[in-house]
GROMACS .gro file of C-alpha atoms in nm:
model
  117
    1PHE     CA    1  -6.218  -2.369  -3.920
    2ALA     CA    2  -6.140  -2.130  -3.641
    3ALA     CA    3  -6.282  -1.849  -3.874
    4GLN     CA    4  -6.606  -2.057  -3.944
    5LYS     CA    5  -6.658  -2.128  -3.566
    6ASN     CA    6  -6.613  -1.747  -3.487
    7LYS     CA    7  -6.857  -1.654  -3.778
    8VAL     CA    8  -6.573  -1.455  -3.958
    9ALA     CA    9  -6.594  -1.439  -4.324
   10ILE     CA   10  -6.290  -1.492  -4.530
   11ASP     CA   11  -6.283  -1.282  -4.857
   12SER     CA   12  -6.031  -1.380  -5.121
   13CYS     CA   13  -5.927  -1.150  -5.423
   14VAL     CA   14  -5.691  -1.359  -5.620
   15LEU     CA   15  -5.489  -1.176  -5.890
   16GLY     CA   16  -5.296  -1.492  -6.024
   17GLU     CA   17  -5.371  -1.860  -6.049
   18ASP     CA   18  -5.707  -2.003  -5.879
   19SER     CA   19  -5.632  -2.112  -5.520
   20THR     CA   20  -5.835  -2.417  -5.416
   21PHE     CA   21  -5.751  -2.345  -5.044
   22LEU     CA   22  -5.878  -1.990  -5.073
   23GLN     CA   23  -6.182  -2.116  -5.244
   24GLN     CA   24  -6.262  -2.362  -4.983
   25ALA     CA   25  -6.197  -2.119  -4.701
   26SER     CA   26  -6.424  -1.849  -4.860
   27GLU     CA   27  -6.701  -2.108  -4.922
   28ILE     CA   28  -6.716  -2.258  -4.571
   29THR     CA   29  -6.703  -1.922  -4.398
   30GLY     CA   30  -6.968  -1.739  -4.614
   31GLY     CA   31  -6.712  -1.509  -4.772
   32THR     CA   32  -6.657  -1.414  -5.124
   33TYR     CA   33  -6.393  -1.559  -5.347
   34MET     CA   34  -6.319  -1.369  -5.682
   35ARG     CA   35  -6.034  -1.405  -5.930
   36VAL     CA   36  -5.967  -1.060  -6.094
   37GLN     CA   37  -5.846  -1.112  -6.464
   38ASP     CA   38  -5.854  -0.743  -6.552
   39HIS     CA   39  -5.606  -0.578  -6.303
   40GLY     CA   40  -5.729  -0.237  -6.424
   41LYS     CA   41  -6.073  -0.309  -6.252
   42LEU     CA   42  -5.915  -0.409  -5.929
   43ALA     CA   43  -6.025  -0.104  -5.742
   44GLN     CA   44  -6.381  -0.144  -5.881
   45TYR     CA   45  -6.398  -0.500  -5.738
   46MET     CA   46  -6.255  -0.398  -5.417
   47LEU     CA   47  -6.513  -0.118  -5.367
   48GLY     CA   48  -6.815  -0.298  -5.513
   49VAL     CA   49  -6.776  -0.646  -5.365
   50PHE     CA   50  -6.544  -0.654  -5.090
   51LEU     CA   51  -6.604  -0.322  -4.904
   52MET     CA   52  -6.960  -0.373  -4.809
   53GLY     CA   53  -7.040  -0.619  -4.512
   54VAL     CA   54  -7.134  -0.973  -4.573
   55GLU     CA   55  -7.482  -0.910  -4.460
   56PHE     CA   56  -7.553  -0.660  -4.722
   57ARG     CA   57  -7.393  -0.869  -5.012
   58LYS     CA   58  -7.717  -1.071  -5.058
   59SER     CA   59  -7.911  -0.748  -5.137
   60PHE     CA   60  -7.663  -0.643  -5.433
   61ASN     CA   61  -7.607  -0.823  -5.762
   62THR     CA   62  -7.266  -0.956  -5.670
   63PRO     CA   63  -7.074  -1.214  -5.904
   64PRO     CA   64  -7.208  -1.573  -5.852
   65ALA     CA   65  -6.968  -1.809  -5.660
   66SER     CA   66  -6.790  -2.069  -5.882
   67LYS     CA   67  -6.807  -2.434  -5.808
   68VAL     CA   68  -6.571  -2.531  -5.518
   69ASP     CA   69  -6.355  -2.835  -5.529
   70PHE     CA   70  -6.357  -2.977  -5.175
   71ARG     CA   71  -6.105  -3.250  -5.228
   72ALA     CA   72  -5.795  -3.235  -5.031
   73ALA     CA   73  -5.442  -3.200  -5.174
   74CYS     CA   74  -5.175  -3.458  -5.073
   75GLN     CA   75  -4.883  -3.362  -4.878
   76CYS     CA   76  -4.646  -3.542  -5.103
   77HIS     CA   77  -4.744  -3.412  -5.446
   78SER     CA   78  -4.981  -3.129  -5.384
   79LYS     CA   79  -5.215  -3.303  -5.618
   80MET     CA   80  -5.597  -3.313  -5.559
   81THR     CA   81  -5.707  -3.663  -5.435
   82ASP     CA   82  -6.042  -3.847  -5.408
   83LEU     CA   83  -5.927  -4.121  -5.166
   84SER     CA   84  -5.657  -4.046  -4.915
   85PHE     CA   85  -5.467  -4.169  -4.612
   86VAL     CA   86  -5.463  -3.912  -4.328
   87CYS     CA   87  -5.231  -3.892  -4.041
   88SER     CA   88  -5.411  -3.939  -3.717
   89VAL     CA   89  -5.166  -3.722  -3.522
   90CYS     CA   90  -5.134  -3.400  -3.739
   91MET     CA   91  -5.411  -3.463  -4.010
   92SER     CA   92  -5.180  -3.433  -4.294
   93VAL     CA   93  -5.324  -3.588  -4.612
   94TYR     CA   94  -5.133  -3.844  -4.847
   95CYS     CA   95  -5.234  -4.004  -5.166
   96GLY     CA   96  -5.080  -4.349  -5.061
   97PHE     CA   97  -4.976  -4.524  -4.738
   98ARG     CA   98  -4.668  -4.375  -4.564
   99PRO     CA   99  -4.523  -4.564  -4.275
  100ILE     CA  100  -4.372  -4.239  -4.146
  101CYS     CA  101  -4.566  -3.913  -4.176
  102MET     CA  102  -4.352  -3.659  -4.359
  103THR     CA  103  -4.490  -3.373  -4.141
  104CYS     CA  104  -4.489  -3.495  -3.780
  105ASN     CA  105  -4.273  -3.806  -3.817
  106ALA     CA  106  -4.552  -4.041  -3.643
  107HIS     CA  107  -4.500  -4.409  -3.716
  108PHE     CA  108  -4.780  -4.637  -3.844
  109LYS     CA  109  -4.810  -5.006  -3.909
  110LEU     CA  110  -4.914  -5.125  -4.257
  111PRO     CA  111  -5.298  -5.172  -4.262
  112THR     CA  112  -5.380  -5.546  -4.272
  113ALA     CA  113  -5.621  -5.480  -4.570
  114LEU     CA  114  -5.305  -5.368  -4.773
  115LEU     CA  115  -5.114  -5.681  -4.669
  116LYS     CA  116  -5.384  -5.917  -4.801
  117GLY     CA  117  -5.416  -5.741  -5.143
   0.00000   0.00000   0.00000
């Protein structure tokens, strides 16, 4: 969020598996995310896509952005989740209620809605 606030574009050139975090960071900052499958063409991608400034990329035929998954990954399993519990102290995301945050050790009471169900 600091990069977005300071208008700094984050470009990501991924050589291995797709990275949801880097996709999200590139998308919200106006940068470019690209997964290079043919490593022999890495120099071509770097010179043709990432070297030019962000303001010039709109004028050139750069690869289209892929659909970005903006769901959060839970701290406990690193799985994408649609509905989450978030620690109000450190903003860690969990797929289920945890009485003690695994990241900052904050303590929470069980929500009354869960007690009734």
